[in-house]
Amino acid sequence: AQRVTQPEKLLSVFKGAPVELKCNYSYSGSPELFWYVQYSRQRLQLLLRHISRESIKGFTADLNKGETSFHLKKPFAQEEDSAMYYCALEPQKLVFGQGTRLTINP
Amino acid sequence: GAVVSQHPSRVICKSGTSVKIECRSLDFQATTMFWYRQFPKQSLMLMATSNEGSKATYEQGVEKDKFLINHASLTLSTLTVTSAHPEDSSFYICSASLQRGNTGELFFGEGSRLTVL
């Protein structure tokens, strides 16, 4: 069965500090992985997907098949990064992790 | 980007009544739409996959007769919560894909908060 685990429900870092949101998945096939973000009072939206290998708003995520992980990273956090982040796995339908609420302190 | 709109954003109803929530793709045709349910401080749980012109595919544990889904056109899917009870109170979110089959990127609606008294 496919599963996505985000071990941290809450993560708080200071502005300018590096941030890493953890995501581990369980899937026997070849996964497609995504990070979705929900800013305060806004709808859920795609942040990035592993196949595009791009950096969005300074965030990157690398798929590590050996560790079955897809951690989201940013070297210098900004206050506007405060949001709810969901890791998602897609075999035929999106399976979401529990989400991590990231708070950037000034 | 593609826009998905849900209506109503909030609805309060009495126990035993039925409530319909609409999900529209405003600037694209969505052959596939998804309905999620989100409890407070919890993740999105997929309820069903709605394909235009065919029956919805429900996830395990979701009652088909309770949550009626209709996807009659390429821009509209509706979720009807029948004979609603307080335990049905939740945040319902729809999303749409540009592609049939593999979802690729999903575009989400604003969500609809249902409160059943």
Coordinates of C-alpha atoms in Angstrom, one line a residue:
Chain A
A1 CA 0.0 0.0 0.0
Q2 CA 1.2 3.5 -0.7
R3 CA 1.8 5.8 2.3
V4 CA 3.3 9.1 2.9
T5 CA 4.8 10.1 6.3
Q6 CA 5.6 13.6 7.4
P7 CA 7.0 13.0 10.9
E8 CA 6.9 16.7 12.0
K9 CA 3.4 18.2 12.5
L10 CA 5.0 21.5 13.5
L11 CA 8.3 23.0 12.6
S12 CA 9.6 26.4 13.7
V13 CA 12.8 28.1 12.5
F14 CA 14.2 31.6 12.5
K15 CA 14.3 33.8 9.5
G16 CA 17.5 33.2 7.5
A17 CA 18.0 29.7 9.0
P18 CA 18.0 26.6 6.8
V19 CA 14.8 24.6 6.8
E20 CA 14.1 21.0 6.0
L21 CA 10.7 19.4 5.9
K22 CA 10.9 15.6 6.0
C23 CA 8.9 13.3 3.9
N24 CA 9.1 9.5 3.6
Y25 CA 7.1 7.3 1.4
S26 CA 6.1 3.7 1.0
Y27 CA 5.5 2.5 -2.5
S28 CA 6.7 -0.6 -4.4
G29 CA 6.7 1.0 -7.8
S30 CA 8.2 4.0 -9.4
P31 CA 6.8 7.0 -7.5
E32 CA 5.9 10.5 -8.6
L33 CA 6.3 12.8 -5.7
F34 CA 5.0 16.3 -5.0
W35 CA 5.1 19.0 -2.5
Y36 CA 2.0 21.1 -2.1
V37 CA 1.7 24.3 0.0
Q38 CA -1.2 26.1 1.6
Y39 CA -0.6 29.6 2.7
S40 CA -2.9 31.2 5.2
R41 CA -6.4 31.6 3.8
Q42 CA -5.4 30.3 0.4
R43 CA -6.1 27.1 -1.4
L44 CA -3.7 24.3 -1.7
Q45 CA -1.3 24.7 -4.6
L46 CA 1.6 22.8 -6.1
L47 CA 5.0 23.9 -5.0
L48 CA 7.2 21.4 -6.8
R49 CA 7.4 18.0 -8.3
H50 CA 10.3 15.7 -8.4
I51 CA 10.3 15.0 -12.1
S52 CA 10.8 18.7 -12.9
R53 CA 13.9 19.0 -10.7
E54 CA 13.5 22.7 -10.4
S55 CA 13.8 25.1 -7.5
I56 CA 10.6 27.0 -6.6
K57 CA 10.8 30.0 -4.2
G58 CA 14.2 28.7 -3.2
F59 CA 12.9 25.3 -2.3
T60 CA 14.3 22.1 -3.6
A61 CA 13.5 18.5 -3.0
D62 CA 15.5 15.4 -4.1
L63 CA 14.0 12.0 -4.4
N64 CA 16.2 9.4 -2.6
K65 CA 14.9 6.0 -3.6
G66 CA 17.3 4.2 -1.3
E67 CA 15.9 6.0 1.7
T68 CA 12.4 6.4 0.2
S69 CA 12.5 10.1 1.1
F70 CA 11.6 13.3 -0.6
H71 CA 12.7 16.0 1.9
L72 CA 12.0 19.7 1.1
K73 CA 14.8 22.1 1.7
K74 CA 15.5 25.7 1.7
P75 CA 18.9 27.2 2.7
F76 CA 17.6 30.5 4.0
A77 CA 14.0 30.6 5.3
Q78 CA 11.9 33.7 4.8
E79 CA 8.9 34.8 6.8
E80 CA 6.6 34.4 3.8
D81 CA 7.5 30.7 3.8
S82 CA 5.2 30.2 6.8
A83 CA 2.5 27.8 5.6
M84 CA 1.2 24.3 5.7
Y85 CA 3.2 21.9 3.6
Y86 CA 2.0 18.6 2.3
C87 CA 4.1 15.9 0.7
A88 CA 2.1 13.7 -1.8
L89 CA 2.7 10.5 -3.7
E90 CA 1.1 9.6 -6.9
P91 CA 0.7 6.1 -8.3
Q92 CA -2.7 6.6 -9.8
K93 CA -4.1 9.1 -7.3
L94 CA -2.6 11.5 -4.9
V95 CA -1.9 10.3 -1.4
F96 CA -1.1 13.0 1.0
G97 CA 1.0 13.1 4.1
Q98 CA -0.3 14.5 7.3
G99 CA 1.3 17.9 6.6
T100 CA 3.8 20.0 8.4
R101 CA 3.0 23.5 9.6
L102 CA 6.1 25.6 9.1
T103 CA 6.5 28.8 11.0
I104 CA 9.3 31.2 10.3
N105 CA 10.1 33.4 13.3
P106 CA 11.5 36.9 12.6
Chain B
G1 CA -2.8 28.6 -14.1
A2 CA -6.0 26.6 -14.1
V3 CA -8.7 27.7 -11.7
V4 CA -11.1 25.5 -9.7
S5 CA -14.0 27.1 -7.9
Q6 CA -16.2 25.6 -5.2
H7 CA -19.6 26.7 -4.0
P8 CA -20.8 27.2 -1.4
S9 CA -17.7 28.0 0.7
R10 CA -19.7 27.6 3.9
V11 CA -22.9 25.8 4.6
I12 CA -24.9 25.1 7.7
C13 CA -27.7 22.7 7.6
K14 CA -30.0 20.7 9.9
S15 CA -29.5 17.1 10.6
G16 CA -31.3 14.9 8.1
T17 CA -31.2 17.4 5.2
S18 CA -29.1 17.0 2.0
V19 CA -26.4 19.4 0.9
K20 CA -25.0 19.9 -2.5
I21 CA -21.5 21.2 -3.1
E22 CA -20.4 22.3 -6.6
C23 CA -16.9 22.1 -8.1
R24 CA -16.2 23.9 -11.3
S25 CA -13.2 24.2 -13.5
L26 CA -13.4 27.8 -14.7
D27 CA -10.9 27.9 -17.6
F28 CA -10.2 24.4 -18.6
Q29 CA -12.0 21.1 -19.1
A30 CA -11.5 18.6 -16.4
T31 CA -12.1 15.0 -17.3
T32 CA -11.2 13.9 -13.8
M33 CA -12.0 15.6 -10.5
F34 CA -11.3 14.4 -7.0
W35 CA -13.2 15.0 -3.8
Y36 CA -11.3 15.2 -0.5
R37 CA -12.4 15.5 3.1
Q38 CA -10.3 17.2 5.7
F39 CA -10.8 17.0 9.4
P40 CA -9.3 19.7 11.7
K41 CA -5.6 19.5 11.9
Q42 CA -5.6 16.4 9.7
S43 CA -4.5 15.6 6.2
L44 CA -6.7 15.4 3.1
M45 CA -8.4 12.1 2.7
L46 CA -9.5 11.1 -0.8
M47 CA -13.1 10.3 -0.9
A48 CA -13.7 9.6 -4.6
T49 CA -12.5 10.1 -8.1
S50 CA -15.1 11.6 -10.4
N51 CA -14.8 11.0 -14.1
E52 CA -16.9 12.9 -16.6
G53 CA -19.6 10.7 -18.1
S54 CA -19.0 7.7 -15.9
K55 CA -19.6 6.6 -12.3
A56 CA -17.4 7.9 -9.6
T57 CA -14.8 5.6 -8.0
Y58 CA -15.1 5.6 -4.2
E59 CA -12.3 5.0 -1.8
Q60 CA -12.7 2.2 0.7
G61 CA -14.9 3.1 3.6
V62 CA -16.7 5.9 1.8
E63 CA -20.4 5.3 1.5
K64 CA -21.6 5.8 -2.1
D65 CA -25.2 6.3 -1.1
K66 CA -24.2 8.9 1.5
F67 CA -21.9 10.9 -0.7
L68 CA -23.4 11.2 -4.2
I69 CA -21.1 12.4 -6.9
N70 CA -22.1 13.6 -10.3
H71 CA -19.8 14.7 -13.0
A72 CA -22.2 15.5 -15.8
S73 CA -20.0 17.9 -17.7
L74 CA -16.3 18.6 -18.3
T75 CA -16.5 21.6 -16.0
L76 CA -18.7 20.6 -13.2
S77 CA -18.7 17.9 -10.5
T78 CA -21.1 17.9 -7.6
L79 CA -21.0 16.2 -4.2
T80 CA -24.3 15.7 -2.4
V81 CA -24.1 14.8 1.2
T82 CA -27.4 13.0 1.8
S83 CA -29.3 12.9 5.1
A84 CA -26.4 14.8 6.7
H85 CA -25.5 14.2 10.3
P86 CA -23.2 16.1 12.7
E87 CA -20.4 13.6 12.1
D88 CA -20.5 14.7 8.4
S89 CA -19.4 18.1 9.4
S90 CA -16.0 18.7 7.8
F91 CA -14.1 20.6 5.2
Y92 CA -14.7 19.2 1.7
I93 CA -12.2 20.1 -1.0
C94 CA -12.3 19.3 -4.7
S95 CA -9.5 19.2 -7.2
A96 CA -9.2 18.8 -10.9
S97 CA -6.6 17.3 -13.2
L98 CA -5.9 18.4 -16.8
Q99 CA -5.3 14.8 -17.6
R100 CA -7.3 11.6 -17.4
G101 CA -5.5 8.8 -15.6
N102 CA -2.3 9.9 -14.0
T103 CA -3.1 13.0 -12.1
G104 CA 0.0 15.1 -12.6
E105 CA -0.6 18.5 -11.1
L106 CA -3.8 19.0 -9.3
F107 CA -5.7 22.3 -9.1
F108 CA -7.6 22.8 -5.9
G109 CA -10.8 24.5 -5.0
E110 CA -11.1 26.8 -2.0
G111 CA -12.9 24.2 0.0
S112 CA -16.4 24.0 1.4
R113 CA -17.0 23.9 5.2
L114 CA -20.1 21.9 6.1
T115 CA -21.6 22.2 9.5
V116 CA -24.5 19.9 10.4
L117 CA -26.5 21.0 13.4

